[in-house]
Amino acid sequence: MSTDDSHSQMGQSVGARIRAARQAKKYTQSQLASPDFSVSYISAIERGQIHPSLRALEILARRLDLPSTQLLPQYSQDGRGGGASISSPMNENAVIELALLEAQICILQDEAVQAIAKLGKLADKHLQDRQRTQQRYLLGWAYLHTAQLQKCENALVEAEKLATAQNDTYSSLHTHNLLGLAYAAMHNYHRALQSHQNCLKLLESAQPQDPFFQCQVYNHLGQHYTHLDDFTSAIDMFKQAIAIVEELVAPEHTRSIYWEMSQHYAKTAQYHLAILYSHKCLHLYRQQVNTSLRSEIYHHLGRAMMKAEPEKARAYLEEALQQENNVQDGLTNASITIRLAEWFLVHNQLEEAEHNARQGFELARPFGNTIIAVETLLTWGRIAYAQEKYKEGDEHFVAGLDMLEQLQMLEELADQSASYAQLLDERNRAQEAITYYKRAFESRRKVGVYS
């Protein structure tokens, strides 16, 4: 079977599954497509003429109320599935690629245990060098999600060695990034810092330049410096990240970068990366850039400034609020507003603090469960306590802590639960304080601090 025939057969299998799921929901192609895709795009997928990207699969699966993996062709132990034989090397390679894709989808859907099982089955397969690197990288990523941190480190170190041997800069970059996150999860912030500094050095010499990834690395570096109490360096890193992300707000600029990256990878015969970035480019023609990263960076920058430069913080935050991009982005606006509320709280201007907290909450609420919404609720709770509005404050604290648990931000949950327990203890509510001290301890235990 030719390469085109193999890909066509897989496309038809995926397309057939999407068509069957759409018909079961009694959706028209137009209903399934809107607002992210065109009807012709959905029609081409269902006919097997094109293969949907990972992001497109996620969106379609969500609309069809299905896990993304259910839309992919399944293969039985004898190597048959969806009518496709895997007797040829080309088909076997396609099955491996699908298995790697399924594992990545599982990780993105917080089903890392399933990803580990799928990746484990690939260990005995005859993998190409690139596939072996990706298998170890994804395994490390999945172990990170399940807090198996030593296994995570081992897998990622192996992935980095494989990537270096293949001169695979793309994989080296992303592996160093994950290693940094793994060391941070181990509370080894010096090694985390070193990993992300290595990442930054690679980025500066890499072609093509990836400003999106560079922005994330600066953000991580800022957080590591914050944990090491080097707030001056942290602020510098966050400002570098903000400078990059402000340039990425314009969709046309972002699309141009993705297209240039796709062209570069095509010219260097790295076709899997060329396809990836062309899909990203196409996706951005259909929707605006997600600005949650910008709001998160402002969140961390504001926190660092409140510790290192509290007197400069108000002027900086008020100036940031006036920037057009931030005015248009509700979540970033909320992030800056709630930090301003904290500034007023610290300076005992409680009426202004409450006003900003309420405004920040209204701005953050439409975005659902986010770290910005958590910060809004907890800050509002502290303001209410300062005003001796204890019942209102308790409601905000409980809501914020519950949201942290839903977001699985266990380390932050431990810190904030302990802080709330201390406030309860100061009000002689010992029994309730014990409950939240226990919650803090249990959260710490889950992230391995006490294990």
XYZ file of C-alpha atoms in Angstrom:
451
model
C 0.000 0.000 0.000
C 1.360 3.448 -0.889
C 1.842 6.262 1.623
C -1.089 8.159 0.124
C -3.313 5.061 0.304
C -2.357 4.472 3.944
C -3.049 8.063 4.944
C -6.301 8.059 2.975
C -7.490 4.928 4.770
C -6.744 6.466 8.174
C -8.433 9.713 7.150
C -11.541 7.849 6.080
C -11.585 6.006 9.412
C -11.355 9.246 11.415
C -13.836 10.953 9.107
C -16.275 8.046 9.380
C -16.167 8.218 13.170
C -16.804 11.967 13.151
C -19.677 11.576 10.691
C -21.262 8.764 12.763
C -20.947 10.786 15.982
C -22.390 13.883 14.295
C -25.359 11.954 12.937
C -25.951 10.354 16.342
C -26.210 13.870 17.827
C -28.465 14.870 14.888
C -26.137 17.748 14.007
C -25.773 19.167 10.531
C -22.256 19.788 9.233
C -22.925 23.489 9.701
C -23.845 23.019 13.372
C -20.704 20.980 14.011
C -18.495 23.442 12.151
C -19.625 26.734 13.711
C -17.907 28.921 14.840
C -14.357 27.570 14.425
C -14.499 25.723 11.107
C -16.070 25.955 7.674
C -18.650 23.458 6.401
C -16.275 22.494 3.584
C -13.569 21.664 6.172
C -15.915 19.298 8.057
C -17.089 17.777 4.783
C -13.503 17.123 3.664
C -12.680 15.455 6.995
C -15.732 13.193 6.804
C -14.842 12.178 3.233
C -11.295 11.330 4.344
C -9.726 13.968 2.100
C -7.885 15.741 4.923
C -6.766 14.816 8.425
C -7.888 17.062 11.299
C -5.200 18.555 13.524
C -4.888 17.639 17.202
C -6.523 20.920 18.162
C -9.366 20.376 15.673
C -9.937 16.875 17.066
C -10.188 18.290 20.591
C -12.740 20.911 19.524
C -14.853 18.445 17.536
C -14.767 15.856 20.316
C -15.890 18.448 22.855
C -18.842 19.420 20.648
C -19.770 15.772 20.189
C -19.409 15.030 23.937
C -16.746 12.401 23.262
C -13.133 11.866 24.338
C -10.770 12.831 21.501
C -9.280 9.335 21.375
C -12.670 7.885 20.426
C -12.454 9.720 17.113
C -9.166 8.040 16.219
C -9.049 4.611 14.509
C -8.525 1.689 16.886
C -6.255 -1.262 16.175
C -6.624 -4.734 17.642
C -3.853 -6.985 18.901
C -3.654 -8.808 15.567
C -2.886 -5.508 13.885
C -6.267 -4.867 12.341
C -8.630 -2.028 12.975
C -11.082 0.032 11.017
C -10.440 -2.292 8.064
C -6.745 -1.349 7.876
C -3.970 -3.943 7.879
C -0.683 -3.115 9.564
C 1.300 -5.847 7.879
C 3.376 -3.323 5.935
C 6.070 -1.153 7.597
C 4.211 1.960 6.432
C 1.030 0.926 8.225
C 2.910 -0.148 11.343
C 4.584 3.249 11.418
C 1.175 4.918 11.079
C -0.115 2.935 14.072
C 2.873 4.079 16.144
C 2.226 7.694 15.159
C -1.419 7.296 16.157
C -0.442 5.767 19.497
C 1.859 8.724 20.218
C -0.944 11.103 19.247
C -3.426 9.267 21.487
C -0.989 9.470 24.402
C -0.567 13.211 23.907
C -4.340 13.688 23.815
C -4.692 11.670 27.031
C -2.175 13.929 28.785
C -3.965 17.061 27.572
C -7.254 15.628 28.844
C -5.760 14.903 32.308
C -5.768 11.163 31.662
C -2.039 10.707 32.207
C -2.397 7.191 33.661
C -3.888 6.026 30.353
C -1.075 7.785 28.500
C 1.539 5.910 30.544
C -0.116 2.599 29.663
C -0.223 3.447 25.942
C 3.392 4.627 25.910
C 4.516 1.537 27.812
C 3.154 -0.664 25.022
C 5.346 1.204 22.538
C 8.556 0.428 24.438
C 8.995 -2.929 22.667
C 8.117 -1.588 19.216
C 10.675 -0.808 16.536
C 10.587 2.983 16.829
C 12.345 5.501 14.631
C 14.811 7.770 16.450
C 12.348 10.676 16.452
C 9.552 8.426 17.724
C 11.775 7.047 20.509
C 12.571 10.594 21.621
C 8.894 11.546 21.556
C 7.921 8.393 23.461
C 10.375 9.199 26.280
C 9.340 12.876 26.275
C 5.622 12.075 26.495
C 6.302 9.490 29.186
C 8.156 12.104 31.242
C 5.274 14.534 30.729
C 2.744 11.922 31.861
C 4.829 11.048 34.932
C 4.939 14.759 35.787
C 1.125 14.876 35.721
C 0.936 11.863 38.056
C 3.596 13.264 40.442
C 5.974 10.345 39.778
C 8.800 12.817 39.745
C 11.831 10.513 39.799
C 10.447 8.506 36.884
C 9.669 11.798 35.171
C 13.267 12.993 35.537
C 14.686 9.673 34.302
C 12.489 9.636 31.193
C 13.230 13.269 30.341
C 16.993 12.905 30.840
C 16.892 9.976 28.412
C 14.777 12.007 25.954
C 17.269 14.878 26.134
C 20.196 12.538 25.386
C 18.343 11.102 22.392
C 17.460 14.577 21.117
C 21.056 15.788 21.469
C 22.385 12.730 19.622
C 19.971 13.459 16.749
C 20.733 17.201 16.790
C 16.995 17.668 17.394
C 16.844 21.211 18.777
C 13.042 21.264 18.935
C 12.875 18.211 21.210
C 15.834 19.407 23.306
C 14.081 22.714 23.956
C 10.832 21.153 25.064
C 12.586 18.505 27.145
C 14.648 21.118 29.031
C 11.403 23.004 29.633
C 9.668 19.958 31.129
C 12.753 19.145 33.210
C 12.562 22.645 34.656
C 8.924 22.081 35.607
C 9.797 18.700 37.109
C 12.575 20.163 39.277
C 10.218 22.944 40.368
C 7.688 20.290 41.400
C 10.508 18.707 43.451
C 11.116 22.157 45.039
C 14.645 22.086 43.621
C 14.416 25.614 42.258
C 18.140 25.984 41.568
C 18.052 23.033 39.143
C 14.744 24.265 37.727
C 16.385 27.631 37.090
C 19.365 25.961 35.426
C 17.113 23.895 33.137
C 15.149 26.916 31.954
C 18.337 28.970 31.546
C 19.659 26.174 29.305
C 16.355 26.325 27.476
C 16.708 30.070 26.959
C 20.253 29.693 25.587
C 19.048 27.095 23.096
C 16.160 29.351 22.093
C 18.462 32.278 21.366
C 20.469 30.231 18.859
C 17.577 28.154 17.486
C 16.095 28.627 14.037
C 13.338 29.493 13.541
C 12.699 31.712 16.555
C 9.651 30.740 18.623
C 8.504 33.793 20.631
C 5.564 31.890 22.159
C 7.840 29.339 23.760
C 10.353 32.043 24.718
C 7.575 33.892 26.535
C 6.704 30.772 28.535
C 10.349 30.198 29.469
C 10.710 33.771 30.779
C 7.523 33.230 32.781
C 8.918 30.028 34.338
C 12.246 31.738 35.099
C 10.375 34.525 36.863
C 8.554 32.000 39.027
C 11.799 30.191 39.924
C 13.455 33.479 40.942
C 10.369 34.289 43.035
C 10.687 30.986 44.909
C 14.373 31.798 45.498
C 13.391 35.257 46.867
C 15.305 37.000 44.076
C 12.449 39.366 43.288
C 14.531 41.806 41.235
C 15.470 39.057 38.767
C 11.905 37.732 38.854
C 10.482 41.119 37.885
C 12.978 41.392 35.026
C 11.951 37.965 33.684
C 8.229 38.741 33.921
C 8.720 42.072 32.142
C 10.616 40.291 29.352
C 7.686 37.881 29.025
C 5.163 40.729 28.989
C 7.136 42.535 26.260
C 6.960 39.442 24.048
C 3.322 38.630 24.723
C 2.229 42.190 23.934
C 3.619 41.747 20.416
C 1.687 38.498 20.002
C -1.741 39.991 20.676
C -2.294 40.876 17.003
C -3.579 37.693 15.266
C -1.991 38.618 11.941
C 1.452 38.823 13.586
C 0.956 35.456 15.259
C -0.188 33.792 12.047
C 2.840 35.194 10.241
C 5.209 33.689 12.819
C 3.581 30.249 12.622
C 3.664 30.344 8.817
C 7.358 31.263 8.762
C 8.103 28.424 11.186
C 6.143 25.983 9.025
C 8.069 27.088 5.924
C 11.413 26.719 7.696
C 10.658 23.181 8.875
C 9.437 22.214 5.388
C 12.689 23.452 3.819
C 14.744 21.457 6.340
C 12.664 18.293 5.707
C 11.230 18.251 9.240
C 7.803 17.601 7.815
C 6.070 16.568 11.055
C 6.902 20.011 12.503
C 5.978 21.775 9.261
C 2.532 20.156 9.417
C 2.155 21.028 13.113
C 2.836 24.737 12.599
C 0.754 24.969 9.430
C -2.198 23.576 11.418
C -1.560 26.194 14.107
C -1.507 28.886 11.448
C -4.808 27.670 9.979
C -6.396 27.510 13.406
C -5.504 31.136 14.111
C -7.293 32.199 10.964
C -10.437 30.971 12.696
C -10.049 32.360 16.200
C -8.237 34.979 18.273
C -5.035 34.284 20.205
C -5.652 32.894 23.660
C -4.565 35.629 26.076
C -4.627 33.599 29.291
C -0.809 33.499 29.325
C -0.637 37.298 29.461
C -3.015 37.423 32.438
C -0.980 34.760 34.229
C 2.288 36.642 33.683
C 0.753 39.843 35.056
C -0.422 37.768 38.028
C 3.128 36.621 38.829
C 4.700 39.993 37.988
C 2.290 41.816 40.303
C 2.989 39.379 43.123
C 6.752 39.862 42.734
C 6.432 43.667 42.599
C 4.339 43.716 45.785
C 7.234 42.006 47.569
C 10.198 43.756 45.968
C 8.944 47.176 44.853
C 5.684 47.869 46.754
C 5.939 51.646 46.374
C 6.371 51.400 42.601
C 3.671 48.767 42.238
C 0.635 51.063 42.270
C 1.922 53.351 39.516
C 2.931 50.376 37.380
C -0.432 48.629 37.832
C -2.472 51.752 37.125
C -0.436 52.408 33.988
C -0.904 48.793 32.874
C -4.666 49.138 33.297
C -4.693 51.969 30.760
C -2.998 49.958 28.007
C -5.457 49.219 25.220
C -4.645 45.509 24.968
C -5.250 45.014 28.683
C -8.523 46.956 28.601
C -9.776 44.656 25.847
C -8.652 41.476 27.617
C -10.976 40.901 30.577
C -8.827 38.282 32.316
C -5.650 40.376 32.176
C -7.679 43.367 33.354
C -8.920 41.276 36.291
C -5.365 40.145 37.103
C -4.096 43.733 37.292
C -7.192 45.006 39.133
C -6.997 42.417 41.913
C -3.301 43.161 42.437
C -4.248 46.821 42.789
C -6.843 45.759 45.377
C -4.050 44.014 47.272
C -1.979 47.215 47.188
C -4.874 49.182 48.732
C -5.314 46.447 51.368
C -1.634 46.607 52.348
C -1.943 50.392 52.665
C -5.149 50.057 54.712
C -7.310 51.818 52.127
C -10.067 49.265 52.585
C -12.862 50.971 50.673
C -10.712 51.241 47.533
C -9.481 47.702 48.099
C -13.031 46.323 48.254
C -14.070 48.285 45.153
C -11.189 46.864 43.126
C -11.737 43.338 44.448
C -15.395 43.424 43.456
C -14.478 44.786 40.015
C -11.769 42.143 39.573
C -14.224 39.387 40.469
C -16.771 40.579 37.895
C -14.051 40.694 35.234
C -12.717 37.212 36.050
C -16.056 35.432 36.536
C -16.909 34.877 32.813
C -13.660 32.913 32.355
C -14.605 30.228 34.895
C -12.017 28.522 37.091
C -8.663 30.291 36.657
C -5.767 31.237 38.923
C -6.894 34.848 38.460
C -10.372 34.044 39.805
C -8.760 32.249 42.756
C -6.558 35.245 43.552
C -9.600 37.515 43.316
C -11.612 35.462 45.810
C -8.767 35.032 48.309
C -7.783 38.706 48.196
C -11.424 39.711 48.609
C -11.593 37.375 51.593
C -8.594 39.055 53.235
C -10.132 42.474 52.593
C -13.426 41.382 54.177
C -11.550 40.106 57.243
C -9.730 43.437 57.538
C -13.182 45.089 57.488
C -14.396 42.578 60.114
C -16.952 41.232 57.640
C -16.089 37.699 58.660
C -19.064 35.843 57.198
C -18.496 37.400 53.777
C -14.769 36.759 54.042
C -15.324 33.084 54.897
C -17.481 32.653 51.798
C -14.757 34.094 49.579
C -12.000 32.008 51.202
C -13.959 28.757 50.906
C -14.856 29.454 47.263
C -11.246 30.290 46.401
C -9.835 27.197 48.112
C -12.411 24.947 46.451
C -11.455 26.414 43.075
C -7.773 25.705 43.757
C -8.673 22.082 44.449
C -10.662 21.861 41.213
C -7.662 23.290 39.347
C -5.427 20.676 41.051
C -3.028 23.407 42.209
C -2.156 21.434 45.321
C 0.904 23.357 46.467
C -0.940 26.674 46.299
C -3.922 25.017 48.010
C -1.659 23.927 50.858
C -0.227 27.426 51.354
C -3.583 29.192 51.182
C -5.341 26.625 53.403
C -2.677 27.125 56.070
C -3.026 30.922 55.816
C -6.800 30.707 56.199
C -6.429 28.298 59.128
C -4.188 30.837 60.857
C -6.827 33.554 60.402
C -9.470 31.247 61.873
C -7.160 30.409 64.771
C -6.701 34.116 65.517
C -10.496 34.383 65.834
C -10.588 31.464 68.304
C -12.330 29.153 65.827
C -10.007 26.289 66.663
C -12.096 23.420 65.289
C -12.472 25.038 61.864
C -8.799 26.004 61.892
C -7.843 22.363 62.454
C -9.933 21.369 59.420
C -7.958 23.699 57.164
C -4.599 22.804 58.709
C -5.466 19.190 57.855
C -6.383 20.240 54.333
C -3.026 21.987 54.000
C -1.191 18.905 55.260
C -3.103 16.577 52.942
C -2.366 18.805 49.942
C 1.330 18.863 50.850
C 1.319 15.093 51.165
C -0.177 14.718 47.702
C 2.615 16.732 46.090
C 5.187 14.657 47.935
C 6.531 17.245 50.366
C 5.856 15.022 53.364
C 6.258 11.656 51.622
